[in-house]
């Protein structure tokens, strides 16, 4: 079984693969063909760079296809909405008193700057299964930190 992902995260990966296949790859292929038509390929920087870029695009497409095939899309909220599980929007109160909202997502869509927190991160693991009002301690490289769970909500 693969990693979990939200429908939105799955759609973003699909869109990236689609863009690479339908836009980026044809554009680079045309550039390589144009560069090849110029003659000597051994000293043709555009040709060499284009071939390298095509290999990168093809590698990323293979990776995305394997990833998309192995992901489990979680679109329904859990039966118990008073506990933190995959897909939850969680507001935590940090030691400073500041409230911060995160959405618990899979590692393939994690982006802390956008509030998307991986369930495999230290904070994500500490929050799983907890409820409102619970205090959790998170091990961080700069020292342990305690947060209090202020709110839990799910879409859908």
Short mmCIF file of C-alpha atoms in Angstrom, two decimals:
data_model
loop_
_atom_site.label_atom_id
_atom_site.label_comp_id
_atom_site.label_asym_id
_atom_site.label_seq_id
_atom_site.Cartn_x
_atom_site.Cartn_y
_atom_site.Cartn_z
CA UNK A 1 0.00 0.00 0.00
CA UNK A 2 1.30 3.46 -0.87
CA UNK A 3 1.11 6.77 0.91
CA UNK A 4 -2.10 8.65 1.55
CA UNK A 5 -2.94 11.80 -0.37
CA UNK A 6 -5.85 14.23 -0.51
CA UNK A 7 -7.85 14.56 -3.74
CA UNK A 8 -6.35 18.06 -4.19
CA UNK A 9 -2.80 16.77 -3.82
CA UNK A 10 -3.46 13.93 -6.27
CA UNK A 11 -4.90 16.41 -8.77
CA UNK A 12 -1.77 18.61 -8.48
CA UNK A 13 0.49 15.66 -9.27
CA UNK A 14 -1.73 14.66 -12.21
CA UNK A 15 -1.66 18.23 -13.55
CA UNK A 16 2.14 18.32 -13.30
CA UNK A 17 2.41 15.06 -15.27
CA UNK A 18 -0.08 16.32 -17.85
CA UNK A 19 1.81 19.63 -18.27
CA UNK A 20 5.13 17.82 -18.67
CA UNK A 21 3.69 15.40 -21.23
CA UNK A 22 1.52 17.79 -23.29
CA UNK A 23 3.44 21.10 -23.04
CA UNK A 24 7.01 20.83 -21.77
CA UNK A 25 8.13 17.64 -23.53
CA UNK A 26 6.83 18.63 -27.00
CA UNK A 27 8.42 22.09 -26.63
CA UNK A 28 11.83 20.65 -25.69
CA UNK A 29 11.58 17.96 -28.38
CA UNK A 30 11.03 20.68 -31.00
CA UNK A 31 14.03 22.62 -29.67
CA UNK A 32 16.22 19.50 -29.89
CA UNK A 33 15.06 18.83 -33.46
CA UNK A 34 15.83 22.43 -34.44
CA UNK A 35 19.28 22.24 -32.81
CA UNK A 36 20.01 18.89 -34.49
CA UNK A 37 19.22 20.41 -37.88
CA UNK A 38 22.07 22.88 -37.38
CA UNK A 39 24.69 20.20 -37.95
CA UNK A 40 27.51 19.10 -35.63
CA UNK A 41 25.81 17.83 -32.46
CA UNK A 42 29.00 17.24 -30.47
CA UNK A 43 29.58 20.97 -29.93
CA UNK A 44 25.97 22.13 -30.11
CA UNK A 45 25.05 23.42 -26.62
CA UNK A 46 21.33 23.74 -27.41
CA UNK A 47 21.21 20.13 -28.61
CA UNK A 48 23.18 18.79 -25.62
CA UNK A 49 21.12 20.79 -23.11
CA UNK A 50 17.86 19.81 -24.81
CA UNK A 51 18.70 16.10 -24.68
CA UNK A 52 19.61 16.46 -20.99
CA UNK A 53 16.32 18.28 -20.31
CA UNK A 54 14.37 15.55 -22.12
CA UNK A 55 16.00 12.90 -19.91
CA UNK A 56 15.02 14.95 -16.82
CA UNK A 57 11.41 15.31 -18.03
CA UNK A 58 11.17 11.60 -18.85
CA UNK A 59 12.60 10.70 -15.44
CA UNK A 60 10.10 12.95 -13.67
CA UNK A 61 7.24 11.50 -15.73
CA UNK A 62 8.27 7.94 -14.78
CA UNK A 63 8.50 8.97 -11.10
CA UNK A 64 5.08 10.69 -11.20
CA UNK A 65 3.42 7.71 -12.90
CA UNK A 66 4.81 5.27 -10.33
CA UNK A 67 3.82 7.63 -7.52
CA UNK A 68 0.29 8.17 -8.85
CA UNK A 69 -0.17 4.41 -9.19
CA UNK A 70 0.86 3.79 -5.58
CA UNK A 71 -1.06 6.56 -3.78
CA UNK A 72 -4.25 6.01 -1.82
CA UNK A 73 -6.68 8.93 -2.19
CA UNK A 74 -8.52 9.74 1.04
CA UNK A 75 -11.60 11.79 0.22
CA UNK A 76 -13.97 10.93 3.07
CA UNK A 77 -13.57 12.24 6.62
CA UNK A 78 -13.20 9.64 9.37
CA UNK A 79 -16.18 8.40 11.38
CA UNK A 80 -14.79 10.08 14.51
CA UNK A 81 -14.36 13.76 13.77
CA UNK A 82 -13.37 14.62 17.34
CA UNK A 83 -9.93 13.07 16.82
CA UNK A 84 -7.08 14.00 14.51
CA UNK A 85 -6.62 11.76 11.50
CA UNK A 86 -5.41 12.16 7.93
CA UNK A 87 -6.96 15.21 6.23
CA UNK A 88 -7.87 17.04 9.44
CA UNK A 89 -7.52 20.80 9.74
CA UNK A 90 -5.95 21.30 13.15
CA UNK A 91 -5.45 24.56 15.01
CA UNK A 92 -2.69 24.34 17.59
CA UNK A 93 -1.76 26.92 20.16
CA UNK A 94 1.99 27.19 20.41
CA UNK A 95 3.91 28.04 23.59
CA UNK A 96 3.96 31.69 22.48
CA UNK A 97 0.14 31.67 22.58
CA UNK A 98 -0.06 32.00 18.80
CA UNK A 99 -2.66 29.86 17.03
CA UNK A 100 -1.56 28.12 13.84
CA UNK A 101 -3.73 25.99 11.53
CA UNK A 102 -2.35 22.98 9.67
CA UNK A 103 -3.89 20.38 7.43
CA UNK A 104 -2.51 16.88 7.95
CA UNK A 105 -1.58 15.49 4.54
CA UNK A 106 0.65 12.84 3.01
CA UNK A 107 4.37 13.39 2.51
CA UNK A 108 3.90 13.94 -1.24
CA UNK A 109 1.88 17.12 -0.70
CA UNK A 110 3.55 18.47 2.42
CA UNK A 111 4.27 22.21 2.31
CA UNK A 112 4.55 23.77 5.80
CA UNK A 113 4.72 27.29 4.32
CA UNK A 114 1.15 26.71 3.03
CA UNK A 115 -0.01 25.01 6.24
CA UNK A 116 0.19 21.49 4.76
CA UNK A 117 1.84 19.28 7.37
CA UNK A 118 2.96 15.72 6.65
CA UNK A 119 1.55 12.99 8.86
CA UNK A 120 5.11 11.65 8.89
CA UNK A 121 6.61 14.86 10.33
CA UNK A 122 7.37 15.00 14.08
CA UNK A 123 4.39 17.31 14.75
CA UNK A 124 2.12 15.33 12.42
CA UNK A 125 2.95 12.06 14.20
CA UNK A 126 2.44 13.70 17.61
CA UNK A 127 -1.01 15.03 16.64
CA UNK A 128 -2.44 11.81 15.15
CA UNK A 129 -5.28 10.38 17.23
CA UNK A 130 -5.36 13.29 19.69
CA UNK A 131 -8.40 15.43 20.53
CA UNK A 132 -9.26 19.03 21.29
CA UNK A 133 -7.64 20.30 24.48
CA UNK A 134 -4.88 17.68 24.43
CA UNK A 135 -1.35 18.90 24.93
CA UNK A 136 1.37 17.24 22.88
CA UNK A 137 5.12 17.52 23.11
CA UNK A 138 7.03 17.62 19.86
CA UNK A 139 10.68 16.73 19.56
CA UNK A 140 12.40 19.34 17.43
CA UNK A 141 16.07 19.79 16.56
CA UNK A 142 16.11 23.04 18.54
CA UNK A 143 14.46 21.42 21.56
CA UNK A 144 11.13 19.99 22.64
CA UNK A 145 8.03 22.16 22.28
CA UNK A 146 4.55 21.76 23.73
CA UNK A 147 1.41 22.65 21.76
CA UNK A 148 -2.24 22.51 22.75
CA UNK A 149 -4.85 21.36 20.24
CA UNK A 150 -7.36 24.23 20.01
CA UNK A 151 -9.64 22.98 17.20
CA UNK A 152 -10.19 20.09 14.79
CA UNK A 153 -12.30 20.22 11.64
CA UNK A 154 -12.77 18.23 8.46
CA UNK A 155 -14.08 19.21 5.05
CA UNK A 156 -16.82 17.15 3.52
#
